[in-house]
Amino acid sequence: MSVTIKTQEEIDKMRIAGRLAGEVLRMIEPHVQAGISTNELDRICHDYIVNEQQAIPAPLNYHGFPKSICTSVNHQVCHGIPSDKPLKDGDIINIDITVIKDEYHGDTSKMYAVGTPSVLAQRTSRISHECLAIGIECVRPGIRLGDIGYAIQQHAEKNGLSIVREYCGHGIGRVFHEEPQVLHYGDPDTGLRLEEGMTFTIEPMVNAGKRHVRLLPDGWTVITKDRKPSAQWEHTLLVTADGVDVLTCLAGDTI
Ligand code: MF3
Ligand code: CO
Ligand code: CO
């Protein structure tokens, strides 16, 4: 499949799926406290998505992923599998939510602080959020994917942080991960040119140390090779006639 341009009906469904995903991140926030396990967070999100939203948690059984959400703590980069290990004061955690509603996907993630993380961990979280915001600001018809990657990479590297290259943002719609691949590094004026009606994610993974990562033997969890902290934020976006709509952003959220 190549890059799809969404119809108005599809956009309406993407908007609903996006809002639901954003609402899960908001719902779980007060639960992210020292002492709770990521399995408990998974169960709360699963039950909310299935029972309250009448939606489907997309990660569950996706290529064999065993849980309904991804939870990536400290030096875990992405795709962390929820477990019985409790969160502790000083942890940073990314919670990544993807819901399917009426066949369409909404995908979003954010960082939470447990108590008071190190200055380095807090700074990495903040700058990864800025990287996402800077990427989103680029989006409008006519710009190219390389413009987004370049802007994100520049911001991370000028702050002494690094961008993970092995994982990227993606087209999204009826399919969870579709074309195009949205790299968080690159060169201006290269790559696919954006058109109105495209929907894709931006989800930069920013490392406090070097960019290199390793896959754990569980086949999912990605960690930093140097064990320094990593942070990620994600939104699902729609290219509009004159810019961008952030489908997973709720009223009152700051991008
Ligand atoms: N939500 C992730 C993304 O942003 C993908 C998770 S796939 C899973 O693309 F299988 F690990 F859940
Ligand atoms: Co994604
Ligand atoms: Co995601």
PDB file of C-alpha atoms and ligand atoms in Angstrom:
ATOM      1  CA  MET A   1       0.000   0.000   0.000  1.00  0.00           C
ATOM      2  CA  SER A   2       1.162   3.498  -0.767  1.00  0.00           C
ATOM      3  CA  VAL A   3       0.359   6.777   0.968  1.00  0.00           C
ATOM      4  CA  THR A   4      -3.404   7.228   1.327  1.00  0.00           C
ATOM      5  CA  ILE A   5      -5.355  10.477   1.157  1.00  0.00           C
ATOM      6  CA  LYS A   6      -8.273  10.293   3.559  1.00  0.00           C
ATOM      7  CA  THR A   7     -11.844  11.106   2.534  1.00  0.00           C
ATOM      8  CA  GLN A   8     -14.036  13.368   4.680  1.00  0.00           C
ATOM      9  CA  GLU A   9     -15.762  10.296   6.163  1.00  0.00           C
ATOM     10  CA  GLU A  10     -12.414   8.770   7.087  1.00  0.00           C
ATOM     11  CA  ILE A  11     -11.223  12.058   8.593  1.00  0.00           C
ATOM     12  CA  ASP A  12     -14.337  12.216  10.769  1.00  0.00           C
ATOM     13  CA  LYS A  13     -13.539   8.730  12.111  1.00  0.00           C
ATOM     14  CA  MET A  14      -9.840   9.565  12.611  1.00  0.00           C
ATOM     15  CA  ARG A  15     -10.876  12.607  14.629  1.00  0.00           C
ATOM     16  CA  ILE A  16     -12.947  10.447  16.970  1.00  0.00           C
ATOM     17  CA  ALA A  17     -10.249   7.772  17.348  1.00  0.00           C
ATOM     18  CA  GLY A  18      -7.649  10.496  17.991  1.00  0.00           C
ATOM     19  CA  ARG A  19      -9.728  12.143  20.681  1.00  0.00           C
ATOM     20  CA  LEU A  20     -10.356   8.821  22.418  1.00  0.00           C
ATOM     21  CA  ALA A  21      -6.611   8.040  22.490  1.00  0.00           C
ATOM     22  CA  GLY A  22      -5.920  11.482  23.986  1.00  0.00           C
ATOM     23  CA  GLU A  23      -8.595  10.905  26.604  1.00  0.00           C
ATOM     24  CA  VAL A  24      -6.898   7.693  27.752  1.00  0.00           C
ATOM     25  CA  LEU A  25      -3.657   9.602  28.402  1.00  0.00           C
ATOM     26  CA  ARG A  26      -5.633  12.138  30.422  1.00  0.00           C
ATOM     27  CA  MET A  27      -7.592   9.463  32.332  1.00  0.00           C
ATOM     28  CA  ILE A  28      -4.453   7.572  33.400  1.00  0.00           C
ATOM     29  CA  GLU A  29      -2.492  10.612  34.600  1.00  0.00           C
ATOM     30  CA  PRO A  30      -3.617  10.585  38.283  1.00  0.00           C
ATOM     31  CA  HIS A  31      -2.763   6.866  38.490  1.00  0.00           C
ATOM     32  CA  VAL A  32       0.881   7.370  37.485  1.00  0.00           C
ATOM     33  CA  GLN A  33       2.333   7.356  40.999  1.00  0.00           C
ATOM     34  CA  ALA A  34       5.139   5.631  42.887  1.00  0.00           C
ATOM     35  CA  GLY A  35       4.083   2.114  43.878  1.00  0.00           C
ATOM     36  CA  ILE A  36       1.742   1.299  40.980  1.00  0.00           C
ATOM     37  CA  SER A  37       2.923  -1.357  38.544  1.00  0.00           C
ATOM     38  CA  THR A  38       2.802  -0.889  34.796  1.00  0.00           C
ATOM     39  CA  ASN A  39       0.564  -3.982  34.642  1.00  0.00           C
ATOM     40  CA  GLU A  40      -1.969  -2.106  36.778  1.00  0.00           C
ATOM     41  CA  LEU A  41      -1.751   0.899  34.434  1.00  0.00           C
ATOM     42  CA  ASP A  42      -2.285  -1.514  31.514  1.00  0.00           C
ATOM     43  CA  ARG A  43      -5.380  -3.014  33.144  1.00  0.00           C
ATOM     44  CA  ILE A  44      -6.916   0.400  33.922  1.00  0.00           C
ATOM     45  CA  CYS A  45      -6.344   1.594  30.336  1.00  0.00           C
ATOM     46  CA  HIS A  46      -7.591  -1.670  28.843  1.00  0.00           C
ATOM     47  CA  ASP A  47     -10.821  -1.580  30.851  1.00  0.00           C
ATOM     48  CA  TYR A  48     -11.408   2.114  30.062  1.00  0.00           C
ATOM     49  CA  ILE A  49     -10.851   1.626  26.306  1.00  0.00           C
ATOM     50  CA  VAL A  50     -13.011  -1.498  26.102  1.00  0.00           C
ATOM     51  CA  ASN A  51     -15.799  -0.651  28.565  1.00  0.00           C
ATOM     52  CA  GLU A  52     -16.074   3.167  28.553  1.00  0.00           C
ATOM     53  CA  GLN A  53     -14.974   3.951  25.008  1.00  0.00           C
ATOM     54  CA  GLN A  54     -16.245   0.772  23.347  1.00  0.00           C
ATOM     55  CA  ALA A  55     -13.030   0.793  21.398  1.00  0.00           C
ATOM     56  CA  ILE A  56     -10.167  -1.649  20.846  1.00  0.00           C
ATOM     57  CA  PRO A  57      -6.642  -1.328  22.293  1.00  0.00           C
ATOM     58  CA  ALA A  58      -4.612  -1.718  19.077  1.00  0.00           C
ATOM     59  CA  PRO A  59      -1.342  -3.026  20.638  1.00  0.00           C
ATOM     60  CA  LEU A  60      -3.022  -6.128  22.148  1.00  0.00           C
ATOM     61  CA  ASN A  61      -1.919  -9.095  19.996  1.00  0.00           C
ATOM     62  CA  TYR A  62      -0.431  -6.718  17.389  1.00  0.00           C
ATOM     63  CA  HIS A  63       2.308  -8.899  15.875  1.00  0.00           C
ATOM     64  CA  GLY A  64       2.088 -10.805  19.158  1.00  0.00           C
ATOM     65  CA  PHE A  65       2.450  -7.837  21.554  1.00  0.00           C
ATOM     66  CA  PRO A  66       1.029  -9.189  24.837  1.00  0.00           C
ATOM     67  CA  LYS A  67      -0.527  -6.055  26.429  1.00  0.00           C
ATOM     68  CA  SER A  68      -2.901  -3.186  25.625  1.00  0.00           C
ATOM     69  CA  ILE A  69      -0.484  -0.264  26.101  1.00  0.00           C
ATOM     70  CA  CYS A  70       3.270   0.344  25.872  1.00  0.00           C
ATOM     71  CA  THR A  71       5.038   1.585  28.999  1.00  0.00           C
ATOM     72  CA  SER A  72       8.673   2.648  28.585  1.00  0.00           C
ATOM     73  CA  VAL A  73      10.481   3.615  31.803  1.00  0.00           C
ATOM     74  CA  ASN A  74      13.766   5.590  32.140  1.00  0.00           C
ATOM     75  CA  HIS A  75      16.299   4.066  29.691  1.00  0.00           C
ATOM     76  CA  GLN A  76      13.566   2.166  27.846  1.00  0.00           C
ATOM     77  CA  VAL A  77      13.101   3.915  24.507  1.00  0.00           C
ATOM     78  CA  CYS A  78       9.791   2.483  23.269  1.00  0.00           C
ATOM     79  CA  HIS A  79       7.547  -0.610  23.135  1.00  0.00           C
ATOM     80  CA  GLY A  80       8.102  -1.437  26.810  1.00  0.00           C
ATOM     81  CA  ILE A  81       5.879  -4.315  27.951  1.00  0.00           C
ATOM     82  CA  PRO A  82       3.882  -3.627  31.129  1.00  0.00           C
ATOM     83  CA  SER A  83       5.035  -5.761  34.076  1.00  0.00           C
ATOM     84  CA  ASP A  84       4.533  -6.253  37.805  1.00  0.00           C
ATOM     85  CA  LYS A  85       7.465  -3.958  38.670  1.00  0.00           C
ATOM     86  CA  PRO A  86       6.228  -0.909  40.606  1.00  0.00           C
ATOM     87  CA  LEU A  87       7.105   2.642  39.571  1.00  0.00           C
ATOM     88  CA  LYS A  88       9.367   4.489  41.989  1.00  0.00           C
ATOM     89  CA  ASP A  89      10.116   8.097  42.847  1.00  0.00           C
ATOM     90  CA  GLY A  90      12.369   9.596  40.179  1.00  0.00           C
ATOM     91  CA  ASP A  91      11.157   7.466  37.256  1.00  0.00           C
ATOM     92  CA  ILE A  92      10.116   8.938  33.933  1.00  0.00           C
ATOM     93  CA  ILE A  93       7.624   6.889  31.943  1.00  0.00           C
ATOM     94  CA  ASN A  94       6.219   7.067  28.437  1.00  0.00           C
ATOM     95  CA  ILE A  95       2.707   5.692  28.049  1.00  0.00           C
ATOM     96  CA  ASP A  96       1.771   5.009  24.430  1.00  0.00           C
ATOM     97  CA  ILE A  97      -1.911   4.534  23.616  1.00  0.00           C
ATOM     98  CA  THR A  98      -3.395   3.407  20.328  1.00  0.00           C
ATOM     99  CA  VAL A  99      -7.142   2.840  20.049  1.00  0.00           C
ATOM    100  CA  ILE A 100      -9.219   1.569  17.156  1.00  0.00           C
ATOM    101  CA  LYS A 101     -12.719   3.053  16.911  1.00  0.00           C
ATOM    102  CA  ASP A 102     -14.996   2.312  13.976  1.00  0.00           C
ATOM    103  CA  GLU A 103     -11.997   0.707  12.216  1.00  0.00           C
ATOM    104  CA  TYR A 104      -9.749   3.806  12.445  1.00  0.00           C
ATOM    105  CA  HIS A 105      -6.677   4.328  14.630  1.00  0.00           C
ATOM    106  CA  GLY A 106      -5.628   7.121  16.979  1.00  0.00           C
ATOM    107  CA  ASP A 107      -2.049   6.936  18.316  1.00  0.00           C
ATOM    108  CA  THR A 108      -0.525   9.212  20.966  1.00  0.00           C
ATOM    109  CA  SER A 109       1.989   9.066  23.782  1.00  0.00           C
ATOM    110  CA  LYS A 110       3.439  11.314  26.453  1.00  0.00           C
ATOM    111  CA  MET A 111       5.917  11.377  29.310  1.00  0.00           C
ATOM    112  CA  TYR A 112       4.938  11.385  32.979  1.00  0.00           C
ATOM    113  CA  ALA A 113       7.223  12.117  35.923  1.00  0.00           C
ATOM    114  CA  VAL A 114       6.987  10.019  39.090  1.00  0.00           C
ATOM    115  CA  GLY A 115       7.966  12.252  42.001  1.00  0.00           C
ATOM    116  CA  THR A 116      11.124  14.154  41.138  1.00  0.00           C
ATOM    117  CA  PRO A 117      13.259  12.702  38.300  1.00  0.00           C
ATOM    118  CA  SER A 118      16.880  13.757  37.728  1.00  0.00           C
ATOM    119  CA  VAL A 119      17.483  17.085  36.020  1.00  0.00           C
ATOM    120  CA  LEU A 120      18.793  15.155  32.997  1.00  0.00           C
ATOM    121  CA  ALA A 121      15.665  12.982  32.765  1.00  0.00           C
ATOM    122  CA  GLN A 122      13.351  15.996  33.098  1.00  0.00           C
ATOM    123  CA  ARG A 123      15.298  17.916  30.482  1.00  0.00           C
ATOM    124  CA  THR A 124      15.196  14.984  28.053  1.00  0.00           C
ATOM    125  CA  SER A 125      11.406  14.759  28.488  1.00  0.00           C
ATOM    126  CA  ARG A 126      10.984  18.490  27.925  1.00  0.00           C
ATOM    127  CA  ILE A 127      13.152  18.617  24.842  1.00  0.00           C
ATOM    128  CA  SER A 128      11.488  15.566  23.271  1.00  0.00           C
ATOM    129  CA  HIS A 129       8.176  17.399  23.717  1.00  0.00           C
ATOM    130  CA  GLU A 130       9.665  20.500  22.074  1.00  0.00           C
ATOM    131  CA  CYS A 131      10.935  18.296  19.219  1.00  0.00           C
ATOM    132  CA  LEU A 132       7.384  17.035  18.627  1.00  0.00           C
ATOM    133  CA  ALA A 133       6.017  20.604  18.721  1.00  0.00           C
ATOM    134  CA  ILE A 134       8.676  21.836  16.282  1.00  0.00           C
ATOM    135  CA  GLY A 135       7.900  18.951  13.931  1.00  0.00           C
ATOM    136  CA  ILE A 136       4.172  19.696  14.065  1.00  0.00           C
ATOM    137  CA  GLU A 137       4.811  23.387  13.333  1.00  0.00           C
ATOM    138  CA  CYS A 138       6.431  22.417  10.013  1.00  0.00           C
ATOM    139  CA  VAL A 139       3.381  20.531   8.753  1.00  0.00           C
ATOM    140  CA  ARG A 140       1.351  21.984   5.858  1.00  0.00           C
ATOM    141  CA  PRO A 141       0.752  21.021   2.217  1.00  0.00           C
ATOM    142  CA  GLY A 142       3.861  21.419   0.068  1.00  0.00           C
ATOM    143  CA  ILE A 143       6.531  20.839   2.698  1.00  0.00           C
ATOM    144  CA  ARG A 144       8.561  17.636   2.543  1.00  0.00           C
ATOM    145  CA  LEU A 145       9.080  14.946   5.193  1.00  0.00           C
ATOM    146  CA  GLY A 146      12.799  15.773   5.301  1.00  0.00           C
ATOM    147  CA  ASP A 147      11.922  19.296   6.493  1.00  0.00           C
ATOM    148  CA  ILE A 148      10.226  17.782   9.550  1.00  0.00           C
ATOM    149  CA  GLY A 149      13.071  15.368  10.293  1.00  0.00           C
ATOM    150  CA  TYR A 150      15.663  18.088   9.910  1.00  0.00           C
ATOM    151  CA  ALA A 151      13.892  20.496  12.284  1.00  0.00           C
ATOM    152  CA  ILE A 152      13.495  17.797  14.945  1.00  0.00           C
ATOM    153  CA  GLN A 153      17.086  16.568  14.680  1.00  0.00           C
ATOM    154  CA  GLN A 154      18.489  20.107  14.862  1.00  0.00           C
ATOM    155  CA  HIS A 155      16.574  20.882  18.039  1.00  0.00           C
ATOM    156  CA  ALA A 156      17.665  17.692  19.811  1.00  0.00           C
ATOM    157  CA  GLU A 157      21.305  17.920  18.776  1.00  0.00           C
ATOM    158  CA  LYS A 158      21.738  21.610  19.544  1.00  0.00           C
ATOM    159  CA  ASN A 159      20.695  20.699  23.083  1.00  0.00           C
ATOM    160  CA  GLY A 160      23.301  17.923  23.272  1.00  0.00           C
ATOM    161  CA  LEU A 161      20.744  15.109  22.936  1.00  0.00           C
ATOM    162  CA  SER A 162      20.418  12.460  20.219  1.00  0.00           C
ATOM    163  CA  ILE A 163      17.652  11.109  17.987  1.00  0.00           C
ATOM    164  CA  VAL A 164      16.928   7.387  17.699  1.00  0.00           C
ATOM    165  CA  ARG A 165      17.047   6.334  14.032  1.00  0.00           C
ATOM    166  CA  GLU A 166      15.735   2.768  14.103  1.00  0.00           C
ATOM    167  CA  TYR A 167      12.094   3.726  14.821  1.00  0.00           C
ATOM    168  CA  CYS A 168       9.993   6.418  13.226  1.00  0.00           C
ATOM    169  CA  GLY A 169       6.560   7.976  12.859  1.00  0.00           C
ATOM    170  CA  HIS A 170       4.156   6.504  10.329  1.00  0.00           C
ATOM    171  CA  GLY A 171       1.100   6.923   8.205  1.00  0.00           C
ATOM    172  CA  ILE A 172      -2.045   5.824  10.058  1.00  0.00           C
ATOM    173  CA  GLY A 173      -5.688   5.186   9.263  1.00  0.00           C
ATOM    174  CA  ARG A 174      -7.504   1.898   8.865  1.00  0.00           C
ATOM    175  CA  VAL A 175      -4.019   0.421   9.110  1.00  0.00           C
ATOM    176  CA  PHE A 176      -1.980   0.996  12.340  1.00  0.00           C
ATOM    177  CA  HIS A 177       1.359   1.490  10.569  1.00  0.00           C
ATOM    178  CA  GLU A 178       1.103   2.480   6.918  1.00  0.00           C
ATOM    179  CA  GLU A 179       3.207   4.504   4.515  1.00  0.00           C
ATOM    180  CA  PRO A 180       4.935   6.897   4.744  1.00  0.00           C
ATOM    181  CA  GLN A 181       7.723   6.401   7.268  1.00  0.00           C
ATOM    182  CA  VAL A 182       8.260   9.677   9.116  1.00  0.00           C
ATOM    183  CA  LEU A 183      11.914   9.917  10.130  1.00  0.00           C
ATOM    184  CA  HIS A 184      12.887  12.209  12.999  1.00  0.00           C
ATOM    185  CA  TYR A 185      16.172  13.151  11.323  1.00  0.00           C
ATOM    186  CA  GLY A 186      17.096  14.112   7.791  1.00  0.00           C
ATOM    187  CA  ASP A 187      17.738  16.867   5.306  1.00  0.00           C
ATOM    188  CA  PRO A 188      15.554  19.788   4.221  1.00  0.00           C
ATOM    189  CA  ASP A 189      13.828  19.594   0.839  1.00  0.00           C
ATOM    190  CA  THR A 190      14.055  15.799   0.633  1.00  0.00           C
ATOM    191  CA  GLY A 191      11.449  13.059   0.798  1.00  0.00           C
ATOM    192  CA  LEU A 192       7.711  12.908   0.262  1.00  0.00           C
ATOM    193  CA  ARG A 193       5.825  16.171  -0.300  1.00  0.00           C
ATOM    194  CA  LEU A 194       2.812  16.539   2.020  1.00  0.00           C
ATOM    195  CA  GLU A 195      -0.698  16.854   0.648  1.00  0.00           C
ATOM    196  CA  GLU A 196      -4.012  17.787   2.219  1.00  0.00           C
ATOM    197  CA  GLY A 197      -5.771  14.700   3.644  1.00  0.00           C
ATOM    198  CA  MET A 198      -2.668  12.763   4.692  1.00  0.00           C
ATOM    199  CA  THR A 199      -2.675  11.426   8.264  1.00  0.00           C
ATOM    200  CA  PHE A 200       0.503  10.377  10.044  1.00  0.00           C
ATOM    201  CA  THR A 201       2.237  10.427  13.406  1.00  0.00           C
ATOM    202  CA  ILE A 202       5.303  12.268  14.611  1.00  0.00           C
ATOM    203  CA  GLU A 203       6.878  10.530  17.635  1.00  0.00           C
ATOM    204  CA  PRO A 204      10.514  11.512  18.217  1.00  0.00           C
ATOM    205  CA  MET A 205      12.556   9.320  20.568  1.00  0.00           C
ATOM    206  CA  VAL A 206      15.218  11.520  22.173  1.00  0.00           C
ATOM    207  CA  ASN A 207      18.146  10.067  24.121  1.00  0.00           C
ATOM    208  CA  ALA A 208      20.086  11.859  26.861  1.00  0.00           C
ATOM    209  CA  GLY A 209      23.264  10.095  25.709  1.00  0.00           C
ATOM    210  CA  LYS A 210      24.153   8.411  22.449  1.00  0.00           C
ATOM    211  CA  ARG A 211      21.513   7.499  19.864  1.00  0.00           C
ATOM    212  CA  HIS A 212      22.276   3.769  19.814  1.00  0.00           C
ATOM    213  CA  VAL A 213      19.649   1.308  21.020  1.00  0.00           C
ATOM    214  CA  ARG A 214      19.331  -2.391  21.747  1.00  0.00           C
ATOM    215  CA  LEU A 215      16.343  -4.760  21.629  1.00  0.00           C
ATOM    216  CA  LEU A 216      15.774  -6.822  24.793  1.00  0.00           C
ATOM    217  CA  PRO A 217      15.331 -10.608  24.496  1.00  0.00           C
ATOM    218  CA  ASP A 218      11.561 -10.156  25.048  1.00  0.00           C
ATOM    219  CA  GLY A 219      11.551  -9.123  21.383  1.00  0.00           C
ATOM    220  CA  TRP A 220       9.815  -5.777  22.056  1.00  0.00           C
ATOM    221  CA  THR A 221      11.431  -3.526  24.633  1.00  0.00           C
ATOM    222  CA  VAL A 222      13.948  -1.118  23.111  1.00  0.00           C
ATOM    223  CA  ILE A 223      16.553   0.358  25.496  1.00  0.00           C
ATOM    224  CA  THR A 224      19.445   2.809  25.141  1.00  0.00           C
ATOM    225  CA  LYS A 225      22.798   1.070  24.779  1.00  0.00           C
ATOM    226  CA  ASP A 226      24.419   3.461  27.271  1.00  0.00           C
ATOM    227  CA  ARG A 227      21.467   3.086  29.732  1.00  0.00           C
ATOM    228  CA  LYS A 228      20.942   6.847  29.820  1.00  0.00           C
ATOM    229  CA  PRO A 229      17.355   8.119  29.877  1.00  0.00           C
ATOM    230  CA  SER A 230      15.198   8.384  26.758  1.00  0.00           C
ATOM    231  CA  ALA A 231      11.936  10.237  26.170  1.00  0.00           C
ATOM    232  CA  GLN A 232       9.196  10.252  23.538  1.00  0.00           C
ATOM    233  CA  TRP A 233       6.001  12.173  22.786  1.00  0.00           C
ATOM    234  CA  GLU A 234       3.597  11.367  19.941  1.00  0.00           C
ATOM    235  CA  HIS A 235       0.596  12.857  18.183  1.00  0.00           C
ATOM    236  CA  THR A 236      -1.541  11.784  15.206  1.00  0.00           C
ATOM    237  CA  LEU A 237      -1.818  14.588  12.639  1.00  0.00           C
ATOM    238  CA  LEU A 238      -4.008  15.536   9.680  1.00  0.00           C
ATOM    239  CA  VAL A 239      -2.619  17.737   6.896  1.00  0.00           C
ATOM    240  CA  THR A 240      -5.264  20.404   6.217  1.00  0.00           C
ATOM    241  CA  ALA A 241      -5.571  22.923   3.360  1.00  0.00           C
ATOM    242  CA  ASP A 242      -3.639  25.537   5.285  1.00  0.00           C
ATOM    243  CA  GLY A 243      -1.696  23.610   7.933  1.00  0.00           C
ATOM    244  CA  VAL A 244      -2.257  20.832  10.409  1.00  0.00           C
ATOM    245  CA  ASP A 245      -4.865  19.457  12.786  1.00  0.00           C
ATOM    246  CA  VAL A 246      -3.534  17.552  15.789  1.00  0.00           C
ATOM    247  CA  LEU A 247      -6.144  14.813  16.063  1.00  0.00           C
ATOM    248  CA  THR A 248      -4.949  13.461  19.432  1.00  0.00           C
ATOM    249  CA  CYS A 249      -4.725  16.872  21.137  1.00  0.00           C
ATOM    250  CA  LEU A 250      -7.557  17.645  23.558  1.00  0.00           C
ATOM    251  CA  ALA A 251      -8.902  21.102  24.358  1.00  0.00           C
ATOM    252  CA  GLY A 252      -6.642  22.535  27.040  1.00  0.00           C
ATOM    253  CA  ASP A 253      -3.561  20.480  26.064  1.00  0.00           C
ATOM    254  CA  THR A 254      -0.451  22.382  25.071  1.00  0.00           C
ATOM    255  CA  ILE A 255       1.492  20.955  22.192  1.00  0.00           C
TER     256      ILE A 255
HETATM  257  N1  MF3 B   1       2.090   2.883  19.465  1.00  0.00           N
HETATM  258  C1  MF3 B   1       3.340   2.518  18.872  1.00  0.00           C
HETATM  259  C2  MF3 B   1       3.616   3.540  17.800  1.00  0.00           C
HETATM  260  O1  MF3 B   1       3.633   4.688  18.134  1.00  0.00           O
HETATM  261  C3  MF3 B   1       3.370   1.144  18.333  1.00  0.00           C
HETATM  262  C4  MF3 B   1       3.225   0.096  19.355  1.00  0.00           C
HETATM  263  S1  MF3 B   1       3.194  -1.417  18.587  1.00  0.00           S
HETATM  264  C5  MF3 B   1       3.165  -2.493  19.898  1.00  0.00           C
HETATM  265  O2  MF3 B   1       3.718   3.318  16.625  1.00  0.00           O
HETATM  266  F1  MF3 B   1       2.927  -3.637  19.399  1.00  0.00           F
HETATM  267  F2  MF3 B   1       4.329  -2.410  20.530  1.00  0.00           F
HETATM  268  F3  MF3 B   1       2.216  -2.122  20.706  1.00  0.00           F
HETATM  269 CO    CO B   2       2.895   5.638  16.372  1.00  0.00          CO
HETATM  270 CO    CO B   3       2.226   5.163  19.622  1.00  0.00          CO
END
